[in-house]
Short mmCIF file of C-alpha atoms and ligand atoms in Angstrom, two decimals:
data_model
loop_
_atom_site.label_atom_id
_atom_site.label_comp_id
_atom_site.label_asym_id
_atom_site.label_seq_id
_atom_site.Cartn_x
_atom_site.Cartn_y
_atom_site.Cartn_z
CA MET Q 11 -57.73 113.07 -56.05
CA ILE Q 12 -60.22 114.87 -58.30
CA ASN Q 13 -63.43 115.92 -56.60
CA GLU Q 14 -66.48 114.34 -58.18
CA ILE Q 15 -69.15 116.73 -59.38
CA MET Q 16 -72.92 116.37 -58.95
CA LYS Q 17 -76.03 118.27 -59.91
CA ALA Q 18 -78.04 120.02 -57.20
CA LEU Q 19 -81.00 122.40 -57.08
CA ARG Q 20 -79.70 125.35 -55.07
CA PHE Q 21 -80.97 128.60 -53.67
CA GLU Q 22 -78.09 131.06 -53.35
CA ASN Q 23 -77.89 134.85 -53.44
CA ASN Q 24 -81.67 134.96 -53.80
CA LEU Q 25 -81.52 132.86 -56.96
CA LEU Q 26 -82.81 129.34 -57.58
CA LYS Q 27 -80.70 127.38 -60.05
CA LEU Q 28 -79.48 123.96 -61.02
CA ALA Q 29 -75.81 123.96 -60.11
CA GLU Q 30 -72.86 121.61 -60.37
CA ILE Q 31 -71.14 121.24 -57.04
CA ALA Q 32 -68.75 118.77 -55.39
CA LYS Q 33 -70.32 115.46 -54.41
CA PRO Q 34 -70.42 115.47 -50.59
CA ASN Q 35 -68.06 113.36 -48.51
CA ALA Q 36 -69.76 110.92 -46.17
CA GLY Q 37 -67.41 111.71 -43.28
CA SER Q 38 -69.01 110.19 -40.18
CA GLU Q 39 -72.45 110.16 -41.87
CA ALA Q 40 -74.08 107.98 -44.51
CA LEU Q 41 -73.82 108.96 -48.19
CA ILE Q 42 -77.08 108.44 -50.02
CA ARG Q 43 -77.63 108.36 -53.79
CA VAL Q 44 -80.99 110.09 -54.17
CA THR Q 45 -83.50 108.53 -56.57
CA LYS Q 46 -86.66 110.57 -56.05
CA THR Q 47 -87.68 113.70 -54.16
CA GLY Q 48 -90.86 115.64 -53.44
CA ILE Q 49 -91.23 119.41 -53.63
CA CYS Q 50 -92.71 120.74 -50.39
CA ASN Q 51 -94.34 124.09 -49.67
CA THR Q 52 -91.36 124.69 -47.37
CA ASP Q 53 -89.11 124.59 -50.47
CA LEU Q 54 -91.32 127.22 -52.08
CA GLU Q 55 -91.17 129.35 -48.94
CA ILE Q 56 -87.36 129.04 -48.80
CA VAL Q 57 -87.05 130.54 -52.29
CA ARG Q 58 -89.27 133.36 -51.03
CA GLY Q 59 -86.64 133.95 -48.33
CA TYR Q 60 -88.10 131.93 -45.42
CA ALA Q 61 -85.56 130.80 -42.80
CA GLY Q 62 -82.76 132.62 -44.60
CA PHE Q 63 -81.56 129.29 -45.95
CA SER Q 64 -78.92 129.17 -48.63
CA GLY Q 65 -77.76 125.91 -50.25
CA THR Q 66 -79.31 122.79 -51.78
CA ILE Q 67 -83.04 122.74 -51.04
CA GLY Q 68 -85.32 119.71 -50.57
CA HIS Q 69 -86.00 117.33 -47.67
CA GLU Q 70 -88.52 114.76 -48.95
CA PHE Q 71 -86.49 111.96 -50.53
CA VAL Q 72 -85.86 108.30 -51.09
CA GLY Q 73 -82.48 106.93 -52.07
CA ILE Q 74 -79.90 104.15 -51.82
CA VAL Q 75 -77.10 104.15 -49.23
CA GLU Q 76 -73.73 104.15 -50.98
CA GLU Q 77 -71.39 104.59 -48.02
CA SER Q 78 -71.73 104.26 -44.26
CA ASP Q 79 -69.43 103.34 -41.38
CA ASP Q 80 -72.10 100.82 -40.48
CA LYS Q 81 -71.76 98.59 -43.54
CA THR Q 82 -75.14 96.94 -42.95
CA TRP Q 83 -76.75 100.07 -44.44
CA VAL Q 84 -74.89 99.97 -47.75
CA GLY Q 85 -77.20 99.15 -50.67
CA LYS Q 86 -80.40 99.67 -48.67
CA ARG Q 87 -83.26 101.82 -49.97
CA VAL Q 88 -83.96 104.45 -47.34
CA VAL Q 89 -85.79 107.55 -46.26
CA GLY Q 90 -84.37 109.78 -43.51
CA GLU Q 91 -85.52 111.93 -40.60
CA ILE Q 92 -84.62 115.47 -41.61
CA ASN Q 93 -83.52 116.85 -38.22
CA ALA Q 94 -79.95 116.05 -37.20
CA GLY Q 95 -79.37 116.85 -33.52
CA CYS Q 96 -76.11 117.55 -31.70
CA GLY Q 97 -76.42 114.26 -29.82
CA ALA Q 98 -75.44 115.78 -26.48
CA CYS Q 99 -78.12 118.22 -25.29
CA GLU Q 100 -81.10 117.47 -23.04
CA LYS Q 101 -83.48 117.07 -26.00
CA CYS Q 102 -81.11 114.81 -27.94
CA LEU Q 103 -80.50 112.62 -24.88
CA GLN Q 104 -84.29 112.23 -24.59
CA GLY Q 105 -84.28 110.99 -28.18
CA ASP Q 106 -85.89 114.16 -29.51
CA SER Q 107 -83.42 115.64 -32.01
CA ARG Q 108 -86.40 117.37 -33.68
CA HIS Q 109 -86.16 120.01 -30.95
CA CYS Q 110 -82.39 120.12 -30.43
CA PRO Q 111 -81.50 123.84 -30.33
CA MET Q 112 -78.28 123.06 -32.26
CA ARG Q 113 -79.96 120.89 -34.90
CA THR Q 114 -79.39 121.13 -38.61
CA VAL Q 115 -82.32 120.34 -40.88
CA LEU Q 116 -81.96 118.76 -44.32
CA GLY Q 117 -82.42 121.43 -46.98
CA ILE Q 118 -83.94 123.87 -44.46
CA HIS Q 119 -81.33 124.88 -41.90
CA GLY Q 120 -77.55 124.53 -41.96
CA ARG Q 121 -77.45 121.39 -44.10
CA ASP Q 122 -77.57 120.80 -47.84
CA GLY Q 123 -80.78 119.11 -48.92
CA ALA Q 124 -82.22 116.41 -51.12
CA HIS Q 125 -82.90 117.85 -54.59
CA ALA Q 126 -79.45 116.62 -55.69
CA GLU Q 127 -77.76 113.48 -56.86
CA PHE Q 128 -76.31 112.79 -53.40
CA LEU Q 129 -76.89 113.82 -49.80
CA THR Q 130 -75.52 112.89 -46.40
CA LEU Q 131 -77.36 112.26 -43.14
CA PRO Q 132 -76.37 110.54 -39.88
CA ALA Q 133 -76.98 106.80 -40.31
CA HIS Q 134 -79.24 106.78 -37.23
CA ASN Q 135 -81.63 109.13 -39.08
CA LEU Q 136 -82.29 106.47 -41.74
CA LEU Q 137 -85.16 104.01 -42.07
CA GLU Q 138 -85.21 101.20 -44.57
CA VAL Q 139 -88.15 101.37 -46.98
CA PRO Q 140 -90.20 98.13 -47.12
CA ALA Q 141 -90.10 96.42 -50.54
CA ASN Q 142 -93.82 96.96 -51.17
CA VAL Q 143 -93.57 100.75 -50.78
CA ALA Q 144 -92.74 102.33 -54.16
CA ASP Q 145 -90.36 105.29 -54.48
CA GLU Q 146 -93.34 107.51 -55.41
CA GLN Q 147 -94.93 106.64 -52.07
CA ALA Q 148 -91.75 106.72 -50.00
CA VAL Q 149 -91.10 110.41 -50.78
CA PHE Q 150 -94.31 111.15 -48.84
CA VAL Q 151 -92.99 109.74 -45.55
CA GLU Q 152 -91.86 113.15 -44.25
CA PRO Q 153 -95.11 115.05 -44.91
CA LEU Q 154 -97.17 112.04 -43.83
CA ALA Q 155 -95.14 111.85 -40.61
CA ALA Q 156 -95.86 115.54 -40.09
CA ALA Q 157 -99.59 114.90 -40.60
CA PHE Q 158 -99.77 111.77 -38.43
CA GLY Q 159 -97.55 113.50 -35.83
CA ILE Q 160 -100.65 115.43 -34.73
CA THR Q 161 -101.76 112.24 -33.00
CA GLU Q 162 -98.59 112.38 -30.85
CA GLN Q 163 -99.76 115.76 -29.53
CA VAL Q 164 -103.56 115.62 -29.44
CA GLU Q 165 -105.63 112.63 -28.47
CA ILE Q 166 -107.94 111.66 -31.30
CA SER Q 167 -110.23 108.69 -30.88
CA GLU Q 168 -112.95 107.10 -32.99
CA ASN Q 169 -115.64 109.58 -31.96
CA THR Q 170 -113.57 112.76 -31.82
CA ARG Q 171 -115.21 115.22 -34.23
CA VAL Q 172 -112.27 116.56 -36.27
CA ALA Q 173 -112.16 119.21 -38.99
CA VAL Q 174 -109.12 119.77 -41.17
CA ILE Q 175 -109.13 123.20 -42.82
CA GLY Q 176 -107.40 123.47 -46.18
CA ASP Q 177 -107.68 121.20 -49.20
CA GLY Q 178 -104.06 121.55 -50.36
CA LYS Q 179 -101.69 118.62 -50.13
CA LEU Q 180 -100.95 119.18 -46.44
CA GLY Q 181 -104.65 119.31 -45.53
CA ILE Q 182 -105.47 116.23 -47.58
CA LEU Q 183 -102.60 114.30 -46.01
CA CYS Q 184 -103.80 115.36 -42.54
CA ALA Q 185 -107.31 114.19 -43.45
CA PHE Q 186 -106.02 110.84 -44.73
CA ALA Q 187 -103.82 110.30 -41.66
CA LEU Q 188 -106.30 111.43 -38.99
CA SER Q 189 -109.22 109.56 -40.54
CA LEU Q 190 -107.39 106.40 -39.43
CA LYS Q 191 -108.05 107.53 -35.85
CA SER Q 192 -111.41 109.32 -36.07
CA ARG Q 193 -114.46 108.07 -37.93
CA ASN Q 194 -115.94 111.52 -37.54
CA LEU Q 195 -113.61 113.68 -39.60
CA ALA Q 196 -114.28 116.29 -42.28
CA LEU Q 197 -112.00 118.16 -44.65
CA VAL Q 198 -113.12 121.76 -45.13
CA GLY Q 199 -111.91 123.46 -48.30
CA LYS Q 200 -112.68 125.87 -51.10
CA HIS Q 201 -112.21 123.58 -54.08
CA ARG Q 202 -114.84 121.04 -55.03
CA GLU Q 203 -112.40 119.03 -57.19
CA LYS Q 204 -109.90 118.73 -54.34
CA LEU Q 205 -112.55 117.71 -51.84
CA CYS Q 206 -113.30 114.87 -54.27
CA VAL Q 207 -109.82 113.45 -53.58
CA VAL Q 208 -110.87 112.67 -49.99
CA GLN Q 209 -114.51 111.94 -50.77
CA LYS Q 210 -113.50 109.08 -53.05
CA ARG Q 211 -111.65 107.62 -50.04
CA ASN Q 212 -114.85 107.87 -47.98
CA ILE Q 213 -113.84 110.95 -46.02
CA GLU Q 214 -116.36 113.76 -45.59
CA GLY Q 215 -115.48 116.80 -47.70
CA ILE Q 216 -117.26 120.09 -46.94
CA LEU Q 217 -117.15 123.28 -49.01
CA LEU Q 218 -116.09 126.18 -46.82
CA SER Q 219 -119.20 128.16 -47.82
CA ASP Q 220 -121.38 125.31 -46.56
CA ALA Q 221 -119.39 124.87 -43.34
CA VAL Q 222 -119.59 128.35 -41.87
CA PRO Q 223 -121.85 129.23 -40.09
CA ALA Q 224 -123.83 125.97 -40.32
CA LEU Q 225 -121.17 123.93 -38.51
CA ASN Q 226 -119.98 126.58 -36.07
CA ARG Q 227 -118.95 125.21 -32.69
CA SER Q 228 -119.33 121.59 -33.67
CA PHE Q 229 -115.76 120.23 -33.74
CA ASP Q 230 -113.64 118.94 -30.85
CA VAL Q 231 -110.40 119.34 -32.79
CA VAL Q 232 -109.70 121.66 -35.72
CA VAL Q 233 -106.47 121.35 -37.69
CA GLU Q 234 -105.54 124.55 -39.55
CA ALA Q 235 -103.65 123.45 -42.67
CA SER Q 236 -104.79 126.03 -45.19
CA GLY Q 237 -101.71 128.22 -45.04
CA SER Q 238 -103.87 131.34 -45.24
CA GLU Q 239 -104.74 133.87 -42.61
CA SER Q 240 -108.49 133.36 -43.01
CA GLY Q 241 -107.99 129.72 -41.99
CA PHE Q 242 -107.34 130.78 -38.39
CA ALA Q 243 -110.64 132.63 -38.10
CA THR Q 244 -112.52 129.71 -39.67
CA ALA Q 245 -110.86 127.38 -37.18
CA LEU Q 246 -112.11 129.44 -34.24
CA ASP Q 247 -115.61 129.48 -35.74
CA LEU Q 248 -115.74 125.70 -36.08
CA LEU Q 249 -114.33 124.80 -32.65
CA LYS Q 250 -116.49 123.79 -29.71
CA PRO Q 251 -115.77 125.51 -26.39
CA ARG Q 252 -112.77 123.77 -24.79
CA GLY Q 253 -111.78 122.53 -28.24
CA LYS Q 254 -108.26 122.03 -29.51
CA LEU Q 255 -106.86 124.09 -32.35
CA VAL Q 256 -103.86 122.48 -34.08
CA LEU Q 257 -101.76 124.92 -36.12
CA LYS Q 258 -100.08 123.04 -38.91
CA SER Q 259 -99.21 125.48 -41.64
CA THR Q 260 -96.07 127.58 -41.33
CA PHE Q 261 -97.98 130.67 -42.43
CA GLN Q 262 -95.33 133.36 -42.59
CA GLY Q 263 -97.11 136.66 -41.99
CA SER Q 264 -98.42 137.95 -38.69
CA THR Q 265 -102.04 137.10 -37.98
CA ASN Q 266 -104.98 138.84 -36.42
CA LEU Q 267 -106.13 135.97 -34.27
CA GLU Q 268 -108.95 137.04 -31.96
CA MET Q 269 -107.30 135.84 -28.79
CA TRP Q 270 -110.24 136.80 -26.59
CA ARG Q 271 -112.23 134.02 -28.24
CA VAL Q 272 -109.55 131.52 -27.21
CA VAL Q 273 -109.84 132.78 -23.63
CA VAL Q 274 -113.65 132.90 -23.45
CA ASP Q 275 -114.08 129.43 -24.93
CA GLU Q 276 -111.00 128.05 -23.11
CA MET Q 277 -109.50 126.61 -26.24
CA THR Q 278 -106.13 124.89 -26.42
CA ILE Q 279 -103.75 125.90 -29.20
CA VAL Q 280 -101.14 123.36 -30.28
CA GLY Q 281 -98.34 124.07 -32.74
CA SER Q 282 -97.36 121.02 -34.77
CA ARG Q 283 -94.40 120.68 -37.14
CA CYS Q 284 -92.64 117.33 -37.64
CA GLY Q 285 -93.63 113.78 -36.78
CA LYS Q 286 -91.93 110.42 -36.35
CA PHE Q 287 -91.06 108.57 -39.56
CA ALA Q 288 -91.56 104.97 -38.42
CA PRO Q 289 -95.36 105.14 -37.90
CA ALA Q 290 -95.77 106.95 -41.25
CA LEU Q 291 -93.72 104.33 -43.06
CA GLU Q 292 -95.86 101.65 -41.46
CA LEU Q 293 -99.05 103.31 -42.75
CA LEU Q 294 -97.62 103.17 -46.28
CA GLU Q 295 -96.44 99.57 -45.88
CA LYS Q 296 -99.93 98.53 -44.78
CA GLY Q 297 -101.50 100.45 -47.67
CA LEU Q 298 -103.60 102.57 -45.30
CA VAL Q 299 -102.91 105.95 -46.93
CA ASN Q 300 -103.23 106.62 -50.66
CA VAL Q 301 -100.53 109.24 -51.10
CA GLU Q 302 -100.44 108.60 -54.86
CA ASP Q 303 -103.75 110.51 -55.07
CA LEU Q 304 -101.70 113.64 -54.39
CA ILE Q 305 -99.12 113.42 -57.19
CA SER Q 306 -99.58 116.07 -59.89
CA GLU Q 307 -96.48 115.69 -62.01
CA GLU Q 308 -92.92 114.42 -62.17
CA PHE Q 309 -89.87 116.22 -63.60
CA PRO Q 310 -86.22 115.19 -63.95
CA LEU Q 311 -83.83 116.96 -61.53
CA GLU Q 312 -82.36 118.83 -64.52
CA LYS Q 313 -85.73 120.62 -64.85
CA GLY Q 314 -85.83 121.45 -61.14
CA VAL Q 315 -86.32 125.19 -61.62
CA GLN Q 316 -89.30 124.54 -63.90
CA ALA Q 317 -90.64 121.96 -61.45
CA MET Q 318 -90.52 124.50 -58.62
CA ALA Q 319 -92.44 127.02 -60.75
CA ARG Q 320 -95.03 124.35 -61.53
CA ALA Q 321 -95.35 123.41 -57.85
CA ALA Q 322 -96.04 127.06 -57.00
CA GLU Q 323 -99.00 127.26 -59.41
CA LYS Q 324 -102.48 127.31 -57.89
CA GLY Q 325 -104.22 123.95 -57.76
CA VAL Q 326 -101.04 121.91 -58.30
CA MET Q 327 -100.48 119.21 -55.70
CA LYS Q 328 -97.27 117.22 -55.19
CA VAL Q 329 -94.57 117.65 -57.81
CA LEU Q 330 -91.83 115.00 -57.76
CA LEU Q 331 -88.28 115.10 -59.09
CA SER Q 332 -86.64 111.97 -60.42
CA ILE Q 333 -82.88 111.67 -60.33
CA ARG Q 334 -81.00 109.41 -62.72
CA ASN Q 335 -77.36 108.94 -61.97
ZN1 LIG J 407 -91.94 118.77 -46.44
ZN1 LIG J 408 -78.97 118.32 -29.30
#
């Protein structure tokens, strides 16, 4: 039997390139023909050497199931949870493969990712995409789940005063998602034109220079999603005593967080990474989050290297890849 070949955007030997590799075998997993993917900041960080990952990058995708032991999946349009647990450890048995110490993560750790013509994932990671959710929206399920996942960790109610710091795509998604819980939320950022994205959806947008010091100590919850070191200091400025600081960006350097301020004001620091897919998919199905506001550009997979360069430019929001096969 001749191995079929497919195109994939790969990071190997410190080099990002479009490669031709063998189409994966489903084995005990589901084989998915990928139709669209989203480029995430994590992809950009991987090509800077984050996580030491080598292989096909990408984890935000939508596609059609081609093969699965469970035949009911075949032909369905799906998205998939990116963490694949061992299935046997304490975390997995509690249904939390996101924290399985043996997990592989699509396009991030130990598992080839989504910027390719095909990928495999365990069938139980898959969720069918409702007919009214377009491919362009479905690729946002993973980052939206990560944004909405904050509500799994920190209680946010109608009157909770929330600030999201950072007007990049992660910050805007957090603002969109959390504004469904709190009517008292503001996005704090440096770019007037990006603040407009949330303002036109009736969310308060505040220029950083107007926020500090005027709004110091006025927020119950501050979500740091700026991805820059200065975001941490701003977060501490904005928090009320006994406030909750949610760290959302996987900022890679070490930081000079003034820990004494956390102690004196008895703040709670919460790290937040992934969220559940089902609630995020439901938000899209109900039309509650306008993820399409975040799309900057779309490239074919063949121009993946160019697309990654574009995504890394300042001011560019979500770049999508379309895959025709
Ligand atoms: Zn992502
Ligand atoms: Zn496990």
